[in-house]
Amino acid sequence: MNLLDLFARRASMPGSGRALPGRAEPITTPGAHFVNGRPIAGPYPDGIRTAVFGLGCFWGAERAFWKAPGVYVTAVGYAGGETPNPTYDEVCSGQTGQNEVVLVAYDPKVTSYEALVKLFFESHDPTQGMRQGNDVGTQYRSGIYVADADERATAVHVRDAYAAELAKRGYGDITTEIADRGPFYFAEDYHQQYLAKNPGGYCGLGGTGVACPVGVGVAAA
Protein backbone atom coordinates (compact mmCIF):
# COMPACT_ATOMS: atom_id res chain seq x y z
CA MET A 1 0.00 0.00 0.00
CA ASN A 2 1.51 3.36 -1.02
CA LEU A 3 1.24 6.56 1.00
CA LEU A 4 -1.66 7.92 -1.05
CA ASP A 5 -3.65 4.73 -0.54
CA LEU A 6 -2.89 4.79 3.18
CA PHE A 7 -4.03 8.42 3.46
CA ALA A 8 -7.23 7.66 1.56
CA ARG A 9 -8.01 4.70 3.80
CA ARG A 10 -7.44 6.70 6.98
CA ALA A 11 -9.64 9.52 5.68
CA SER A 12 -12.58 7.27 4.71
CA MET A 13 -15.30 5.91 6.97
CA PRO A 14 -15.70 2.11 7.01
CA GLY A 15 -18.55 0.87 4.87
CA SER A 16 -21.81 -0.32 6.40
CA GLY A 17 -21.29 -3.59 8.24
CA ARG A 18 -17.50 -3.44 7.86
CA ALA A 19 -16.63 -1.85 11.20
CA LEU A 20 -14.74 -3.83 13.82
CA PRO A 21 -17.04 -5.81 16.16
CA GLY A 22 -15.85 -4.27 19.44
CA ARG A 23 -17.13 -5.75 22.68
CA ALA A 24 -20.12 -5.71 25.02
CA GLU A 25 -18.29 -4.57 28.14
CA PRO A 26 -16.70 -1.14 28.69
CA ILE A 27 -12.92 -1.07 28.45
CA THR A 28 -12.72 1.16 31.53
CA THR A 29 -14.70 2.99 34.19
CA PRO A 30 -12.76 6.15 35.00
CA GLY A 31 -12.40 7.43 38.55
CA ALA A 32 -11.67 10.96 39.72
CA HIS A 33 -10.77 13.81 37.38
CA PHE A 34 -7.02 14.46 37.59
CA VAL A 35 -7.48 18.25 37.60
CA ASN A 36 -10.46 18.85 39.89
CA GLY A 37 -11.00 15.51 41.66
CA ARG A 38 -14.64 15.21 40.66
CA PRO A 39 -16.11 11.87 39.50
CA ILE A 40 -15.61 11.59 35.76
CA ALA A 41 -18.37 9.05 35.20
CA GLY A 42 -20.79 10.59 37.70
CA PRO A 43 -23.15 10.68 39.33
CA TYR A 44 -23.27 14.41 38.69
CA PRO A 45 -25.15 16.96 40.83
CA ASP A 46 -28.74 17.77 39.95
CA GLY A 47 -29.01 20.17 37.04
CA ILE A 48 -25.69 19.30 35.42
CA ARG A 49 -25.99 18.73 31.68
CA THR A 50 -23.62 17.08 29.24
CA ALA A 51 -22.42 17.85 25.73
CA VAL A 52 -20.19 15.92 23.31
CA PHE A 53 -17.73 17.44 20.83
CA GLY A 54 -15.05 16.13 18.47
CA LEU A 55 -12.31 18.55 17.41
CA GLY A 56 -9.18 16.63 16.64
CA CYS A 57 -6.89 14.87 19.09
CA PHE A 58 -8.85 14.63 22.32
CA TRP A 59 -5.87 15.46 24.55
CA GLY A 60 -5.84 19.13 23.62
CA ALA A 61 -9.58 19.26 23.06
CA GLU A 62 -10.29 18.19 26.63
CA ARG A 63 -7.95 20.82 28.06
CA ALA A 64 -9.78 23.57 26.18
CA PHE A 65 -13.01 22.63 27.95
CA TRP A 66 -11.88 21.79 31.49
CA LYS A 67 -10.59 25.36 31.79
CA ALA A 68 -13.90 26.91 30.74
CA PRO A 69 -16.18 28.63 33.29
CA GLY A 70 -19.19 26.55 34.30
CA VAL A 71 -17.67 23.22 33.31
CA TYR A 72 -18.10 20.68 36.11
CA VAL A 73 -16.00 17.85 34.70
CA THR A 74 -14.66 16.56 31.39
CA ALA A 75 -13.74 13.18 29.92
CA VAL A 76 -12.33 11.87 26.67
CA GLY A 77 -13.82 9.02 24.74
CA TYR A 78 -15.26 7.81 21.49
CA ALA A 79 -18.56 8.54 19.73
CA GLY A 80 -20.14 8.89 16.33
CA GLY A 81 -19.23 5.46 14.97
CA GLU A 82 -20.32 1.82 14.89
CA THR A 83 -17.90 -0.24 16.98
CA PRO A 84 -19.10 -0.58 20.61
CA ASN A 85 -16.59 -0.07 23.44
CA PRO A 86 -13.60 0.34 21.12
CA THR A 87 -9.97 0.56 22.18
CA TYR A 88 -7.73 3.44 21.19
CA ASP A 89 -5.81 1.22 18.78
CA GLU A 90 -9.04 0.11 17.13
CA VAL A 91 -10.17 3.71 16.70
CA CYS A 92 -6.79 4.65 15.21
CA SER A 93 -7.16 1.84 12.67
CA GLY A 94 -9.95 3.79 11.00
CA GLN A 95 -12.18 0.73 11.08
CA THR A 96 -14.61 1.75 13.83
CA GLY A 97 -16.12 4.97 12.50
CA GLN A 98 -15.65 6.39 15.99
CA ASN A 99 -14.45 9.93 16.60
CA GLU A 100 -12.14 11.10 19.38
CA VAL A 101 -14.47 13.27 21.47
CA VAL A 102 -14.79 15.20 24.71
CA LEU A 103 -17.70 14.75 27.10
CA VAL A 104 -18.37 18.08 28.82
CA ALA A 105 -20.52 18.12 31.97
CA TYR A 106 -21.54 21.71 32.67
CA ASP A 107 -23.75 23.85 34.88
CA PRO A 108 -26.32 25.70 32.74
CA LYS A 109 -26.71 28.27 35.52
CA VAL A 110 -23.12 29.36 34.90
CA THR A 111 -22.59 28.77 31.18
CA SER A 112 -24.73 27.91 28.17
CA TYR A 113 -24.67 25.28 25.46
CA GLU A 114 -24.20 28.10 22.96
CA ALA A 115 -21.08 29.25 24.82
CA LEU A 116 -19.66 25.73 24.65
CA VAL A 117 -20.37 25.49 20.91
CA LYS A 118 -18.66 28.86 20.43
CA LEU A 119 -15.61 27.57 22.33
CA PHE A 120 -15.69 24.39 20.24
CA PHE A 121 -15.49 26.30 16.97
CA GLU A 122 -12.84 28.74 18.16
CA SER A 123 -10.60 25.96 19.49
CA HIS A 124 -9.92 24.21 16.17
CA ASP A 125 -10.12 24.62 12.41
CA PRO A 126 -13.51 23.18 11.41
CA THR A 127 -12.78 23.31 7.67
CA GLN A 128 -10.27 20.46 7.48
CA GLY A 129 -12.46 17.41 6.90
CA MET A 130 -11.01 14.13 8.14
CA ARG A 131 -8.01 15.71 9.81
CA GLN A 132 -6.89 18.38 12.24
CA GLY A 133 -3.48 19.83 11.54
CA ASN A 134 -0.96 17.01 11.17
CA ASP A 135 -3.40 14.46 12.63
CA VAL A 136 -5.08 12.62 9.77
CA GLY A 137 -7.93 10.14 10.06
CA THR A 138 -11.67 9.86 10.53
CA GLN A 139 -11.17 9.93 14.31
CA TYR A 140 -9.98 13.55 14.06
CA ARG A 141 -13.02 14.93 12.25
CA SER A 142 -14.93 17.94 13.53
CA GLY A 143 -18.23 16.91 15.09
CA ILE A 144 -21.03 18.06 17.38
CA TYR A 145 -23.21 15.28 18.76
CA VAL A 146 -26.58 16.66 19.80
CA ALA A 147 -29.04 15.31 22.37
CA ASP A 148 -32.18 17.06 21.17
CA ALA A 149 -33.71 19.52 18.72
CA ASP A 150 -32.70 22.55 20.81
CA GLU A 151 -29.04 21.53 20.78
CA ARG A 152 -29.21 20.90 17.04
CA ALA A 153 -30.72 24.32 16.39
CA THR A 154 -28.05 25.99 18.50
CA ALA A 155 -25.25 24.07 16.79
CA VAL A 156 -26.55 24.98 13.33
CA HIS A 157 -26.99 28.65 14.29
CA VAL A 158 -23.45 28.96 15.65
CA ARG A 159 -21.98 27.00 12.73
CA ASP A 160 -23.64 29.27 10.18
CA ALA A 161 -22.53 32.42 12.01
CA TYR A 162 -18.96 31.16 12.18
CA ALA A 163 -18.98 30.02 8.56
CA ALA A 164 -19.77 33.57 7.48
CA GLU A 165 -16.83 34.94 9.48
CA LEU A 166 -14.45 32.29 8.15
CA ALA A 167 -15.52 32.98 4.57
CA LYS A 168 -14.63 36.67 4.99
CA ARG A 169 -11.09 35.57 5.82
CA GLY A 170 -10.68 33.15 2.96
CA TYR A 171 -11.36 29.85 4.71
CA GLY A 172 -13.25 27.05 2.97
CA ASP A 173 -16.55 25.50 3.97
CA ILE A 174 -17.06 24.16 7.47
CA THR A 175 -16.99 20.35 7.47
CA THR A 176 -18.28 19.84 11.01
CA GLU A 177 -20.79 17.00 11.25
CA ILE A 178 -23.82 17.73 13.40
CA ALA A 179 -25.31 14.36 14.28
CA ASP A 180 -27.65 12.81 16.80
CA ARG A 181 -25.82 11.80 19.92
CA GLY A 182 -25.44 8.06 20.25
CA PRO A 183 -23.44 6.11 22.82
CA PHE A 184 -20.35 7.69 24.39
CA TYR A 185 -17.56 5.28 25.30
CA PHE A 186 -14.91 6.35 27.81
CA ALA A 187 -11.34 6.16 26.54
CA GLU A 188 -8.59 4.38 28.44
CA ASP A 189 -7.53 5.91 31.76
CA TYR A 190 -4.16 7.15 30.50
CA HIS A 191 -5.92 9.39 27.97
CA GLN A 192 -8.04 11.13 30.62
CA GLN A 193 -6.69 14.65 31.33
CA TYR A 194 -3.55 13.60 29.46
CA LEU A 195 -2.03 17.07 29.19
CA ALA A 196 -2.45 17.70 32.91
CA LYS A 197 -0.61 14.46 33.66
CA ASN A 198 1.95 15.16 30.92
CA PRO A 199 2.38 18.96 30.65
CA GLY A 200 4.91 18.62 27.85
CA GLY A 201 2.78 16.18 25.90
CA TYR A 202 1.83 16.52 22.26
CA CYS A 203 -0.99 18.88 21.36
CA GLY A 204 -1.68 19.51 17.69
CA LEU A 205 -4.86 21.48 18.35
CA GLY A 206 -4.96 25.02 17.03
CA GLY A 207 -7.78 27.38 16.15
CA THR A 208 -8.08 29.74 13.21
CA GLY A 209 -7.77 32.89 15.29
CA VAL A 210 -11.18 34.00 14.03
CA ALA A 211 -13.70 34.93 16.72
CA CYS A 212 -17.15 33.36 16.58
CA PRO A 213 -19.75 36.17 16.58
CA VAL A 214 -22.38 34.74 18.90
CA GLY A 215 -23.41 35.59 22.43
CA VAL A 216 -22.41 33.65 25.50
CA GLY A 217 -25.48 34.23 27.61
CA VAL A 218 -26.55 31.87 30.37
CA ALA A 219 -29.85 30.09 29.94
CA ALA A 220 -32.65 31.31 32.16
CA ALA A 221 -33.11 29.32 35.35
mmCIF file of C-alpha atoms in Angstrom:
data_model
loop_
_atom_site.group_PDB
_atom_site.id
_atom_site.type_symbol
_atom_site.label_atom_id
_atom_site.label_comp_id
_atom_site.label_asym_id
_atom_site.label_seq_id
_atom_site.Cartn_x
_atom_site.Cartn_y
_atom_site.Cartn_z
ATOM 1 C CA MET A 1 0.000 0.000 0.000
ATOM 2 C CA ASN A 2 1.513 3.357 -1.025
ATOM 3 C CA LEU A 3 1.238 6.562 1.000
ATOM 4 C CA LEU A 4 -1.658 7.923 -1.053
ATOM 5 C CA ASP A 5 -3.651 4.730 -0.538
ATOM 6 C CA LEU A 6 -2.893 4.792 3.182
ATOM 7 C CA PHE A 7 -4.026 8.420 3.462
ATOM 8 C CA ALA A 8 -7.232 7.665 1.561
ATOM 9 C CA ARG A 9 -8.005 4.701 3.801
ATOM 10 C CA ARG A 10 -7.441 6.699 6.981
ATOM 11 C CA ALA A 11 -9.641 9.516 5.681
ATOM 12 C CA SER A 12 -12.576 7.271 4.713
ATOM 13 C CA MET A 13 -15.302 5.911 6.965
ATOM 14 C CA PRO A 14 -15.700 2.114 7.009
ATOM 15 C CA GLY A 15 -18.553 0.871 4.872
ATOM 16 C CA SER A 16 -21.809 -0.324 6.398
ATOM 17 C CA GLY A 17 -21.293 -3.589 8.240
ATOM 18 C CA ARG A 18 -17.502 -3.442 7.855
ATOM 19 C CA ALA A 19 -16.630 -1.845 11.198
ATOM 20 C CA LEU A 20 -14.744 -3.829 13.824
ATOM 21 C CA PRO A 21 -17.039 -5.807 16.165
ATOM 22 C CA GLY A 22 -15.852 -4.270 19.437
ATOM 23 C CA ARG A 23 -17.127 -5.755 22.680
ATOM 24 C CA ALA A 24 -20.119 -5.712 25.018
ATOM 25 C CA GLU A 25 -18.286 -4.571 28.144
ATOM 26 C CA PRO A 26 -16.705 -1.136 28.690
ATOM 27 C CA ILE A 27 -12.921 -1.068 28.448
ATOM 28 C CA THR A 28 -12.716 1.158 31.532
ATOM 29 C CA THR A 29 -14.699 2.986 34.186
ATOM 30 C CA PRO A 30 -12.761 6.149 35.003
ATOM 31 C CA GLY A 31 -12.404 7.425 38.551
ATOM 32 C CA ALA A 32 -11.670 10.960 39.715
ATOM 33 C CA HIS A 33 -10.772 13.810 37.378
ATOM 34 C CA PHE A 34 -7.024 14.456 37.586
ATOM 35 C CA VAL A 35 -7.476 18.249 37.602
ATOM 36 C CA ASN A 36 -10.456 18.852 39.892
ATOM 37 C CA GLY A 37 -10.999 15.513 41.658
ATOM 38 C CA ARG A 38 -14.636 15.211 40.656
ATOM 39 C CA PRO A 39 -16.113 11.871 39.499
ATOM 40 C CA ILE A 40 -15.608 11.590 35.759
ATOM 41 C CA ALA A 41 -18.367 9.053 35.202
ATOM 42 C CA GLY A 42 -20.789 10.590 37.696
ATOM 43 C CA PRO A 43 -23.153 10.677 39.327
ATOM 44 C CA TYR A 44 -23.269 14.412 38.687
ATOM 45 C CA PRO A 45 -25.148 16.958 40.831
ATOM 46 C CA ASP A 46 -28.739 17.768 39.946
ATOM 47 C CA GLY A 47 -29.007 20.172 37.043
ATOM 48 C CA ILE A 48 -25.689 19.296 35.419
ATOM 49 C CA ARG A 49 -25.987 18.734 31.678
ATOM 50 C CA THR A 50 -23.618 17.079 29.242
ATOM 51 C CA ALA A 51 -22.417 17.847 25.727
ATOM 52 C CA VAL A 52 -20.190 15.922 23.312
ATOM 53 C CA PHE A 53 -17.727 17.439 20.828
ATOM 54 C CA GLY A 54 -15.046 16.134 18.473
ATOM 55 C CA LEU A 55 -12.307 18.553 17.412
ATOM 56 C CA GLY A 56 -9.177 16.629 16.635
ATOM 57 C CA CYS A 57 -6.886 14.869 19.086
ATOM 58 C CA PHE A 58 -8.847 14.634 22.318
ATOM 59 C CA TRP A 59 -5.873 15.459 24.554
ATOM 60 C CA GLY A 60 -5.843 19.130 23.617
ATOM 61 C CA ALA A 61 -9.580 19.262 23.061
ATOM 62 C CA GLU A 62 -10.291 18.189 26.629
ATOM 63 C CA ARG A 63 -7.952 20.816 28.062
ATOM 64 C CA ALA A 64 -9.781 23.567 26.180
ATOM 65 C CA PHE A 65 -13.014 22.626 27.950
ATOM 66 C CA TRP A 66 -11.881 21.786 31.487
ATOM 67 C CA LYS A 67 -10.588 25.357 31.786
ATOM 68 C CA ALA A 68 -13.898 26.908 30.743
ATOM 69 C CA PRO A 69 -16.183 28.631 33.294
ATOM 70 C CA GLY A 70 -19.187 26.554 34.304
ATOM 71 C CA VAL A 71 -17.671 23.216 33.308
ATOM 72 C CA TYR A 72 -18.101 20.683 36.108
ATOM 73 C CA VAL A 73 -16.000 17.851 34.705
ATOM 74 C CA THR A 74 -14.657 16.555 31.391
ATOM 75 C CA ALA A 75 -13.738 13.180 29.921
ATOM 76 C CA VAL A 76 -12.326 11.875 26.666
ATOM 77 C CA GLY A 77 -13.819 9.020 24.742
ATOM 78 C CA TYR A 78 -15.264 7.812 21.488
ATOM 79 C CA ALA A 79 -18.564 8.540 19.731
ATOM 80 C CA GLY A 80 -20.144 8.887 16.326
ATOM 81 C CA GLY A 81 -19.232 5.456 14.969
ATOM 82 C CA GLU A 82 -20.325 1.824 14.890
ATOM 83 C CA THR A 83 -17.904 -0.241 16.977
ATOM 84 C CA PRO A 84 -19.096 -0.582 20.612
ATOM 85 C CA ASN A 85 -16.589 -0.069 23.442
ATOM 86 C CA PRO A 86 -13.597 0.344 21.124
ATOM 87 C CA THR A 87 -9.973 0.558 22.183
ATOM 88 C CA TYR A 88 -7.732 3.441 21.187
ATOM 89 C CA ASP A 89 -5.808 1.224 18.778
ATOM 90 C CA GLU A 90 -9.042 0.113 17.134
ATOM 91 C CA VAL A 91 -10.171 3.712 16.701
ATOM 92 C CA CYS A 92 -6.790 4.650 15.213
ATOM 93 C CA SER A 93 -7.159 1.838 12.672
ATOM 94 C CA GLY A 94 -9.948 3.793 10.996
ATOM 95 C CA GLN A 95 -12.180 0.726 11.083
ATOM 96 C CA THR A 96 -14.614 1.748 13.834
ATOM 97 C CA GLY A 97 -16.119 4.968 12.498
ATOM 98 C CA GLN A 98 -15.652 6.387 15.986
ATOM 99 C CA ASN A 99 -14.452 9.930 16.601
ATOM 100 C CA GLU A 100 -12.140 11.100 19.384
ATOM 101 C CA VAL A 101 -14.470 13.269 21.469
ATOM 102 C CA VAL A 102 -14.788 15.198 24.705
ATOM 103 C CA LEU A 103 -17.696 14.752 27.101
ATOM 104 C CA VAL A 104 -18.366 18.084 28.821
ATOM 105 C CA ALA A 105 -20.516 18.124 31.965
ATOM 106 C CA TYR A 106 -21.542 21.710 32.666
ATOM 107 C CA ASP A 107 -23.745 23.848 34.881
ATOM 108 C CA PRO A 108 -26.322 25.696 32.741
ATOM 109 C CA LYS A 109 -26.713 28.268 35.520
ATOM 110 C CA VAL A 110 -23.121 29.358 34.898
ATOM 111 C CA THR A 111 -22.595 28.775 31.183
ATOM 112 C CA SER A 112 -24.727 27.907 28.171
ATOM 113 C CA TYR A 113 -24.668 25.281 25.458
ATOM 114 C CA GLU A 114 -24.200 28.098 22.962
ATOM 115 C CA ALA A 115 -21.082 29.246 24.820
ATOM 116 C CA LEU A 116 -19.661 25.731 24.648
ATOM 117 C CA VAL A 117 -20.365 25.491 20.912
ATOM 118 C CA LYS A 118 -18.659 28.860 20.431
ATOM 119 C CA LEU A 119 -15.613 27.570 22.331
ATOM 120 C CA PHE A 120 -15.689 24.394 20.243
ATOM 121 C CA PHE A 121 -15.489 26.296 16.972
ATOM 122 C CA GLU A 122 -12.841 28.744 18.160
ATOM 123 C CA SER A 123 -10.595 25.960 19.495
ATOM 124 C CA HIS A 124 -9.919 24.212 16.168
ATOM 125 C CA ASP A 125 -10.120 24.619 12.407
ATOM 126 C CA PRO A 126 -13.512 23.175 11.407
ATOM 127 C CA THR A 127 -12.777 23.314 7.670
ATOM 128 C CA GLN A 128 -10.268 20.459 7.483
ATOM 129 C CA GLY A 129 -12.463 17.412 6.901
ATOM 130 C CA MET A 130 -11.011 14.133 8.145
ATOM 131 C CA ARG A 131 -8.007 15.708 9.812
ATOM 132 C CA GLN A 132 -6.891 18.384 12.243
ATOM 133 C CA GLY A 133 -3.476 19.828 11.535
ATOM 134 C CA ASN A 134 -0.964 17.009 11.170
ATOM 135 C CA ASP A 135 -3.397 14.464 12.630
ATOM 136 C CA VAL A 136 -5.079 12.616 9.767
ATOM 137 C CA GLY A 137 -7.930 10.140 10.065
ATOM 138 C CA THR A 138 -11.668 9.862 10.530
ATOM 139 C CA GLN A 139 -11.167 9.934 14.312
ATOM 140 C CA TYR A 140 -9.983 13.553 14.062
ATOM 141 C CA ARG A 141 -13.023 14.931 12.246
ATOM 142 C CA SER A 142 -14.928 17.935 13.531
ATOM 143 C CA GLY A 143 -18.233 16.905 15.090
ATOM 144 C CA ILE A 144 -21.029 18.059 17.378
ATOM 145 C CA TYR A 145 -23.215 15.277 18.765
ATOM 146 C CA VAL A 146 -26.580 16.658 19.805
ATOM 147 C CA ALA A 147 -29.037 15.307 22.365
ATOM 148 C CA ASP A 148 -32.184 17.059 21.168
ATOM 149 C CA ALA A 149 -33.707 19.524 18.718
ATOM 150 C CA ASP A 150 -32.702 22.548 20.805
ATOM 151 C CA GLU A 151 -29.042 21.531 20.776
ATOM 152 C CA ARG A 152 -29.208 20.900 17.036
ATOM 153 C CA ALA A 153 -30.725 24.322 16.389
ATOM 154 C CA THR A 154 -28.047 25.992 18.504
ATOM 155 C CA ALA A 155 -25.251 24.070 16.792
ATOM 156 C CA VAL A 156 -26.548 24.980 13.332
ATOM 157 C CA HIS A 157 -26.986 28.648 14.292
ATOM 158 C CA VAL A 158 -23.454 28.964 15.650
ATOM 159 C CA ARG A 159 -21.983 27.004 12.728
ATOM 160 C CA ASP A 160 -23.636 29.269 10.183
ATOM 161 C CA ALA A 161 -22.533 32.418 12.007
ATOM 162 C CA TYR A 162 -18.959 31.159 12.185
ATOM 163 C CA ALA A 163 -18.978 30.020 8.555
ATOM 164 C CA ALA A 164 -19.769 33.569 7.475
ATOM 165 C CA GLU A 165 -16.835 34.937 9.484
ATOM 166 C CA LEU A 166 -14.451 32.295 8.153
ATOM 167 C CA ALA A 167 -15.520 32.985 4.568
ATOM 168 C CA LYS A 168 -14.630 36.667 4.993
ATOM 169 C CA ARG A 169 -11.088 35.568 5.816
ATOM 170 C CA GLY A 170 -10.676 33.145 2.961
ATOM 171 C CA TYR A 171 -11.365 29.847 4.706
ATOM 172 C CA GLY A 172 -13.248 27.054 2.974
ATOM 173 C CA ASP A 173 -16.552 25.502 3.968
ATOM 174 C CA ILE A 174 -17.060 24.160 7.469
ATOM 175 C CA THR A 175 -16.991 20.350 7.465
ATOM 176 C CA THR A 176 -18.285 19.837 11.009
ATOM 177 C CA GLU A 177 -20.788 16.999 11.247
ATOM 178 C CA ILE A 178 -23.819 17.728 13.404
ATOM 179 C CA ALA A 179 -25.306 14.356 14.277
ATOM 180 C CA ASP A 180 -27.653 12.814 16.801
ATOM 181 C CA ARG A 181 -25.815 11.795 19.916
ATOM 182 C CA GLY A 182 -25.442 8.059 20.249
ATOM 183 C CA PRO A 183 -23.435 6.110 22.824
ATOM 184 C CA PHE A 184 -20.354 7.687 24.391
ATOM 185 C CA TYR A 185 -17.563 5.277 25.302
ATOM 186 C CA PHE A 186 -14.907 6.347 27.808
ATOM 187 C CA ALA A 187 -11.340 6.161 26.536
ATOM 188 C CA GLU A 188 -8.588 4.382 28.442
ATOM 189 C CA ASP A 189 -7.528 5.915 31.757
ATOM 190 C CA TYR A 190 -4.158 7.149 30.503
ATOM 191 C CA HIS A 191 -5.920 9.393 27.967
ATOM 192 C CA GLN A 192 -8.041 11.130 30.616
ATOM 193 C CA GLN A 193 -6.688 14.646 31.328
ATOM 194 C CA TYR A 194 -3.551 13.599 29.457
ATOM 195 C CA LEU A 195 -2.032 17.067 29.186
ATOM 196 C CA ALA A 196 -2.450 17.697 32.913
ATOM 197 C CA LYS A 197 -0.615 14.456 33.665
ATOM 198 C CA ASN A 198 1.951 15.165 30.918
ATOM 199 C CA PRO A 199 2.375 18.963 30.651
ATOM 200 C CA GLY A 200 4.913 18.623 27.851
ATOM 201 C CA GLY A 201 2.783 16.175 25.903
ATOM 202 C CA TYR A 202 1.827 16.515 22.263
ATOM 203 C CA CYS A 203 -0.993 18.877 21.357
ATOM 204 C CA GLY A 204 -1.679 19.513 17.695
ATOM 205 C CA LEU A 205 -4.858 21.481 18.349
ATOM 206 C CA GLY A 206 -4.959 25.024 17.026
ATOM 207 C CA GLY A 207 -7.780 27.379 16.149
ATOM 208 C CA THR A 208 -8.084 29.737 13.208
ATOM 209 C CA GLY A 209 -7.768 32.892 15.294
ATOM 210 C CA VAL A 210 -11.179 34.001 14.028
ATOM 211 C CA ALA A 211 -13.696 34.929 16.723
ATOM 212 C CA CYS A 212 -17.145 33.362 16.583
ATOM 213 C CA PRO A 213 -19.755 36.174 16.580
ATOM 214 C CA VAL A 214 -22.382 34.737 18.903
ATOM 215 C CA GLY A 215 -23.412 35.592 22.433
ATOM 216 C CA VAL A 216 -22.411 33.650 25.498
ATOM 217 C CA GLY A 217 -25.483 34.235 27.612
ATOM 218 C CA VAL A 218 -26.549 31.873 30.369
ATOM 219 C CA ALA A 219 -29.847 30.087 29.944
ATOM 220 C CA ALA A 220 -32.648 31.315 32.161
ATOM 221 C CA ALA A 221 -33.111 29.316 35.349
#
